Structures are given as structure tokens and as C-alpha cells.
Amino acid sequence: MDTAASGDGRGAAERGTTERGGAERGTTERGGAERGTTERGGAERGTTERVLTLLGLLQQRQVWTGPELAGRLGVTTRTVRRDVERLRVLGYPVRAGQGVGGGYQLGAGQELPPLLLDDEEAIATAVSLLVGAGGAVTGAGDAALRALTKLDQVLPVRLRHEVRALSGSVEFFGGGRSPVDPDVLMTLARACRDEVETGFDYPSGGETRRRRCEPYRLVASDRRWYLLTYDLDRDDWRTFRVDRMTEVSLRTWRFRPRAAPDAAAYVQEGVASRVYAHRARFLVHASADRVREQIPASAAVVEERGDGRCEVLSGGARLDAVLMHVLLLGHDFEVLDPPELAERCGALAERLRAAGTTDSR
């Protein structure tokens, strides 16, 4: 019985040793797998960083030879060829030239791929976009602000104060838009992009009131920036001039976008006519393109009506003033609305006729 017990004990010990060995091998295999995963992850990160570095080099100089790039990256020319192919897959048109003077060159493609900017380039780009958004470049304001909003998403915090300081040193003279605080413009652009409720102080009726709104779009005219927003206190769509806003701040919760009117058309109609005490519509015997050349977009809404005619909607403190502006365009026209303005045309015509025939001697 002792012998059997000893045999059983030895068998159990051997089985235990085998099981521990298996566990140790399993641990070793798992450790190896984990190390393999870590090494692959490190290799992937290393490849990504190297490809981005290669892209940066190609953007710095017109042509690079394979050995030059290999030396800069610390790899073989074969690896350079593989990384170039990775860039091509991502949409970067990298060309390879043979012979004397040949090498790798980043060309122009059908689509604009992402660009790599260092700190100085990012600051210069942001300041230039702020200047464009401020109206220094005719017609570039809206596009400049859209580009600036995209850049703002990735611009490091450490660079923001430099952008603000440099943009504050830029001044304008002559025409252009009313001056707008770049910080206010960017805050509103972020609010529109992120669908975040916004609050600001705004003058109205001789006093300044706090407004709560859901910002929808920033709209640039030839003179000013406007914000199309849903006013939570008035429960309706409203247009606000950005240069009149103060104490602009983002609230802490997001909103679900509502069905909104066409931003540009809504703002233009409001600026050109809705804000005035009197509105008038005319059928002008000239093309819309011709009339738009004569009337600023902020003064009237011009729509094509065919047969070389267009409809003009405008407003003013006095209907006579609106009538005279249309008269001075130099085209035949008809008054569509309001009816009393058509009657006023007759009275003014008689006055002008009398003025032309009066004997001043």
C-alpha cells in the first residue's frame, strides 16, 4: 500500500510538473503574442510617423533623390519607394523622375490633399485667413472663415495667442466691412459648427438685452458679417449684425438643428428690405446680372424674370427714396407693389415735367 501511495504521489507530482510546464509555456506564448502585438503597433506608429515626415520633406523642396530621402529618414531606398507608394494610395501625386536631375517630386493632383504645416506656417495661414475674413480680399470672407474654422479644430492652444496678437496688429482703411472682433467671429463659427447654444448682448430699442439663440450660419455681405440664428426668446428666426454683439459666450449644451431657411437669401432680404418701414417691388426691364452690377447686394434683392427683365425688392425709410434709386438705374420699370407707389409715380412725373418747362427768366 505504501508503494502504491508512493507511485500515486509521484504520478501526481509529475502531472503537476507537466501542468505547470504547460502553464508556463502558455504564459510564454501569451507574452510572446503580446510582445508581437506591441512590436507591430510600434512598427505601425513608426511607419506612420516616417510617411508623414516624408510628406513634409516633399513639401519643402522641389525635387529629392532617393538616397537623399533615405539619408534624412534613416532607412533604405527600398523603404523610401514603399513609403512613396503609401502616399500615392492616400492621394498625394508623387512623381518619380529618372536620370540626371531626376528624383521624387510632389505634384498637383485633381483633389487637394491634406497639407503639413509647421508652427510658423500655421500661424501665418491663420492670420492671413483672419485678414481675409475681415474683408481685405473682396469676395473671400466666407471662404476664409470656413477654412479658418477647419484650421481652428487642429490648431494647438500654444499657437492661439500668437495668432491673436498678430491679427490684432492688422488694420484697414477705406472701404470694406465694419470691423469685427476676430475672437467673436471664431466663437460664433465654432458655435455654428458644433451646434452649441450661444448667448450675447445686443442693442435694441435704445437698450442692450441678453439674447439666447441657436446659431445656424454666418453670412458675409459686401459690408458686414451677419449671424442667422433661431432666437429662443422670440421663438423665431432672426438676423444679427456681428459687429454689434458683445459678451459673446457659448453655452454648455448642444441643440438639435431645426429646418432652416436659405441663410444667404434670408439675410439678404432682411438687410435689403425687411428692416425698413417701407418695402417696394419693381419689374425692371434689364437683366438681373446688369442690375446687380448697379445695386449692392445689401440694398436690394434682384431676381431674374426672363425676357431680359428682373424683379427688384428693396426698402427704405421713405418710398420716394426707393423710387428715385430705381429711377436712376436708367432702365424702364414698372411698380409691382405697393399700389400707392404707382400713384406716387404719376405725381412725381408731373412735378418733374413742370420743373422742365418752367420759365426761369
XYZ file of C-alpha atoms in Angstrom:
361
model
C 0.000 0.000 0.000
C 2.911 2.333 0.731
C 4.359 1.533 -2.681
C 1.105 2.306 -4.402
C 0.779 5.511 -2.449
C 4.306 6.462 -3.411
C 3.502 5.726 -7.069
C 0.366 7.786 -6.919
C 2.274 10.629 -5.285
C 4.992 10.530 -7.911
C 2.374 10.429 -10.680
C 0.567 13.395 -9.186
C 3.823 15.279 -8.834
C 4.746 14.526 -12.425
C 1.304 15.584 -13.612
C 1.644 18.809 -11.575
C 5.026 19.462 -13.097
C 3.599 18.870 -16.564
C 0.662 21.181 -15.889
C 2.954 23.883 -14.548
C 5.164 23.477 -17.585
C 2.129 23.822 -19.826
C 1.034 26.917 -17.928
C 4.491 28.391 -18.187
C 4.561 27.659 -21.922
C 1.100 29.263 -22.228
C 2.338 32.295 -20.326
C 5.390 32.440 -22.543
C 3.244 32.158 -25.665
C 0.860 34.842 -24.440
C 3.802 37.047 -23.559
C 5.248 36.468 -26.988
C 1.926 37.308 -28.585
C 1.658 40.464 -26.512
C 5.179 41.469 -27.425
C 4.374 40.755 -31.062
C 1.295 42.963 -30.849
C 3.293 45.706 -29.151
C 6.060 45.440 -31.715
C 3.555 45.548 -34.590
C 1.850 48.584 -33.013
C 5.210 50.279 -32.594
C 6.121 49.426 -36.172
C 2.815 50.844 -37.439
C 3.337 54.033 -35.474
C 6.898 54.224 -36.755
C 5.741 53.794 -40.348
C 3.039 56.454 -39.976
C 5.477 58.941 -38.481
C 8.026 58.194 -41.191
C 5.477 58.652 -44.008
C 4.361 61.977 -42.522
C 7.990 63.058 -42.270
C 8.481 62.072 -45.905
C 5.455 64.155 -46.886
C 6.867 67.124 -45.012
C 10.189 66.794 -46.844
C 8.477 66.607 -50.244
C 6.571 69.803 -49.455
C 9.772 71.626 -48.521
C 11.713 71.201 -51.750
C 11.005 70.757 -55.451
C 12.957 67.516 -56.053
C 14.585 64.917 -53.775
C 16.679 61.952 -54.863
C 16.053 58.535 -53.353
C 19.381 58.439 -51.444
C 18.769 61.955 -50.064
C 15.386 60.930 -48.654
C 16.793 57.669 -47.339
C 19.519 59.575 -45.530
C 17.050 62.011 -43.985
C 14.717 59.238 -42.853
C 17.417 56.790 -41.786
C 16.096 53.956 -43.986
C 16.971 52.234 -47.237
C 15.952 53.474 -50.683
C 13.677 50.435 -50.930
C 11.765 51.629 -47.866
C 11.544 55.102 -49.422
C 9.917 53.573 -52.522
C 7.373 51.775 -50.331
C 6.576 54.953 -48.392
C 6.161 56.904 -51.620
C 3.641 54.306 -52.762
C 1.758 54.724 -49.451
C 1.494 58.462 -50.120
C 0.160 57.787 -53.605
C -2.529 55.500 -52.181
C -3.538 58.353 -49.841
C -4.000 60.669 -52.826
C -0.673 62.509 -52.924
C 0.623 62.643 -56.535
C 4.302 61.837 -56.006
C 6.184 61.738 -59.305
C 9.438 59.883 -59.869
C 11.888 61.152 -62.494
C 14.779 59.161 -63.976
C 18.282 60.226 -64.995
C 20.251 63.360 -64.211
C 18.157 65.855 -62.284
C 15.524 63.214 -61.587
C 14.053 62.262 -58.267
C 10.851 62.376 -56.273
C 8.576 65.377 -56.676
C 5.205 66.224 -55.137
C 2.932 67.260 -57.994
C -0.501 68.833 -58.328
C -3.445 66.424 -58.250
C -7.111 66.591 -59.171
C -8.043 66.933 -55.486
C -6.290 68.930 -52.786
C -4.760 66.516 -50.246
C -4.017 67.464 -46.629
C -1.015 69.717 -46.051
C 1.542 69.575 -43.267
C 2.308 72.936 -41.636
C 4.950 73.759 -39.070
C 4.217 76.288 -36.295
C 5.275 79.375 -38.266
C 3.321 78.285 -41.354
C 0.195 77.552 -39.279
C 0.356 80.985 -37.618
C 0.873 82.756 -40.952
C -2.022 80.845 -42.526
C -4.388 81.591 -39.628
C -3.545 85.299 -39.622
C -3.980 85.512 -43.406
C -7.380 83.840 -43.139
C -8.402 86.241 -40.384
C -7.436 89.155 -42.613
C -9.441 87.637 -45.481
C -12.435 87.047 -43.224
C -12.217 90.687 -42.162
C -12.896 91.770 -45.739
C -9.454 92.767 -47.013
C -9.914 90.461 -50.005
C -13.128 91.074 -51.940
C -15.388 88.018 -52.015
C -13.035 85.899 -49.904
C -14.589 86.457 -46.477
C -16.949 83.478 -46.358
C -14.413 81.010 -47.769
C -11.682 82.377 -45.474
C -13.873 81.848 -42.410
C -14.739 78.282 -43.442
C -11.052 77.465 -43.874
C -10.211 79.188 -40.593
C -12.857 77.124 -38.787
C -11.268 73.920 -40.081
C -7.802 75.100 -39.030
C -9.147 76.097 -35.622
C -10.090 72.461 -34.933
C -6.460 71.341 -35.045
C -4.537 74.499 -34.116
C -2.558 73.872 -30.891
C -3.536 76.030 -27.924
C 0.043 77.268 -27.600
C -0.249 78.958 -31.015
C -3.608 80.688 -30.472
C -2.226 83.659 -28.514
C 0.340 84.324 -31.248
C -2.388 84.299 -33.916
C -4.490 86.686 -31.815
C -1.567 89.046 -31.247
C -0.596 89.160 -34.917
C -4.174 89.591 -36.175
C -4.624 92.475 -33.748
C -1.801 94.317 -35.464
C -3.604 94.398 -38.838
C -5.598 97.497 -39.740
C -7.664 98.521 -42.781
C -8.537 101.830 -44.394
C -11.078 102.854 -46.988
C -13.972 100.512 -47.805
C -14.590 97.000 -46.687
C -16.649 95.567 -43.893
C -17.344 97.037 -40.491
C -14.578 95.894 -38.113
C -15.354 92.651 -36.271
C -13.526 91.154 -33.302
C -11.782 88.005 -34.677
C -12.413 86.188 -31.381
C -16.152 86.887 -31.670
C -16.187 85.711 -35.284
C -14.367 82.498 -34.398
C -16.564 81.858 -31.348
C -19.693 82.134 -33.490
C -18.161 79.956 -36.204
C -17.413 77.257 -33.606
C -20.963 77.513 -32.271
C -22.417 77.016 -35.768
C -20.074 74.111 -36.439
C -20.630 72.353 -33.100
C -24.369 73.212 -32.816
C -23.983 74.808 -29.400
C -26.376 77.382 -27.905
C -24.927 80.872 -27.731
C -25.575 83.979 -25.659
C -24.642 87.607 -26.379
C -25.613 91.176 -25.580
C -27.274 93.128 -28.405
C -28.598 96.710 -28.617
C -32.294 97.027 -29.450
C -34.807 99.794 -28.897
C -32.343 102.048 -27.092
C -31.207 99.383 -24.632
C -28.930 96.363 -24.610
C -30.504 92.985 -23.992
C -29.149 89.499 -23.479
C -30.100 87.140 -26.306
C -30.185 83.349 -26.249
C -30.057 81.604 -29.593
C -29.261 78.550 -31.675
C -26.705 79.797 -34.249
C -27.149 78.429 -37.758
C -24.923 80.283 -40.242
C -22.563 83.243 -40.513
C -23.306 85.249 -43.671
C -20.948 87.821 -45.207
C -22.257 90.766 -47.209
C -20.235 93.372 -49.049
C -20.252 95.487 -45.872
C -20.840 93.355 -42.767
C -20.980 89.942 -41.110
C -24.400 88.667 -40.012
C -25.495 85.705 -37.900
C -28.635 83.805 -38.883
C -29.957 82.230 -35.710
C -33.079 80.893 -34.051
C -33.933 83.301 -31.223
C -35.078 81.199 -28.255
C -36.751 84.179 -26.547
C -38.659 85.298 -29.675
C -39.265 81.732 -30.902
C -38.413 82.706 -34.483
C -35.534 83.155 -36.916
C -33.558 86.380 -36.519
C -30.585 88.101 -38.134
C -27.977 89.898 -36.010
C -25.048 92.067 -37.002
C -21.849 90.552 -35.636
C -20.155 93.943 -35.155
C -22.904 94.940 -32.694
C -22.547 91.851 -30.491
C -20.760 91.960 -27.148
C -20.110 89.450 -24.361
C -20.449 86.516 -26.750
C -20.266 83.148 -24.989
C -21.023 79.506 -25.730
C -23.468 77.672 -23.513
C -22.869 74.174 -22.161
C -25.375 72.136 -24.161
C -25.960 71.346 -27.815
C -29.180 71.693 -29.781
C -30.866 69.676 -32.497
C -30.844 71.688 -35.772
C -34.244 72.921 -36.984
C -35.468 73.178 -40.551
C -33.881 76.482 -41.544
C -34.429 78.959 -44.397
C -31.757 79.562 -47.002
C -29.237 81.561 -44.975
C -27.893 83.910 -47.652
C -31.313 84.655 -49.169
C -32.946 85.198 -45.767
C -30.247 87.546 -44.536
C -30.078 89.484 -47.797
C -33.853 90.038 -47.890
C -33.823 91.125 -44.264
C -30.970 93.578 -44.750
C -32.289 94.974 -48.042
C -35.971 95.361 -47.156
C -37.367 93.680 -44.055
C -35.710 96.050 -41.596
C -37.215 99.159 -43.235
C -40.581 100.787 -42.611
C -41.478 100.641 -46.321
C -40.857 97.932 -48.953
C -41.366 98.049 -52.705
C -41.162 95.657 -55.669
C -40.328 96.663 -59.216
C -40.178 94.900 -62.568
C -37.065 96.329 -64.241
C -36.518 95.948 -67.993
C -32.915 94.817 -67.738
C -31.180 91.526 -66.920
C -30.564 90.574 -63.314
C -26.798 90.487 -63.893
C -26.836 94.054 -65.225
C -28.895 95.374 -62.317
C -26.769 93.542 -59.728
C -23.771 95.421 -61.074
C -25.582 98.676 -60.248
C -27.118 97.827 -56.867
C -25.178 96.486 -53.843
C -26.449 93.160 -52.543
C -27.173 94.804 -49.188
C -29.504 97.362 -50.847
C -31.836 95.131 -52.868
C -32.767 91.564 -53.774
C -32.608 91.076 -57.549
C -34.215 88.018 -59.186
C -34.231 87.050 -62.862
C -37.672 87.038 -64.528
C -36.733 86.147 -68.114
C -37.073 88.061 -71.384
C -34.312 90.426 -70.272
C -36.218 91.558 -67.175
C -35.757 91.176 -63.431
C -37.625 91.827 -60.193
C -36.131 94.178 -57.614
C -37.163 94.132 -53.952
C -35.896 96.966 -51.763
C -36.865 99.040 -48.755
C -36.303 102.416 -47.180
C -37.481 104.946 -44.642
C -39.422 106.718 -47.450
C -40.915 105.196 -50.589
C -39.896 108.258 -52.632
C -36.246 107.499 -51.888
C -36.633 103.876 -53.039
C -38.390 105.045 -56.201
C -35.650 107.512 -57.060
C -32.940 104.855 -56.638
C -34.689 102.608 -59.159
C -35.326 105.545 -61.492
C -31.639 106.447 -61.518
C -30.686 102.941 -62.707
C -31.572 104.201 -66.174
C -33.881 101.337 -67.198
C -37.609 101.239 -67.910
C -39.515 99.752 -64.995
C -42.954 99.068 -63.537
C -44.114 99.331 -59.919
C -45.468 95.983 -58.711
C -46.090 96.833 -55.085
C -47.364 98.767 -53.148
C -50.234 100.279 -55.222
C -49.830 103.733 -53.679
C -46.287 103.928 -55.036
C -47.652 103.642 -58.606
C -49.891 106.630 -57.896
C -46.916 108.458 -56.444
C -45.060 107.939 -59.741
C -47.701 109.978 -61.551
C -47.439 112.857 -59.077
C -43.645 112.890 -59.281
C -43.757 112.724 -63.077
C -45.960 115.824 -63.182
C -43.601 117.639 -60.852
C -40.565 116.709 -62.966
C -42.355 117.714 -66.160
C -43.289 121.055 -64.636
C -39.718 121.593 -63.481
C -38.502 121.049 -67.023
C -40.891 123.544 -68.615
C -40.795 126.343 -66.018
C -39.614 129.678 -67.462
C -36.909 130.834 -65.036
C -36.485 134.245 -66.695
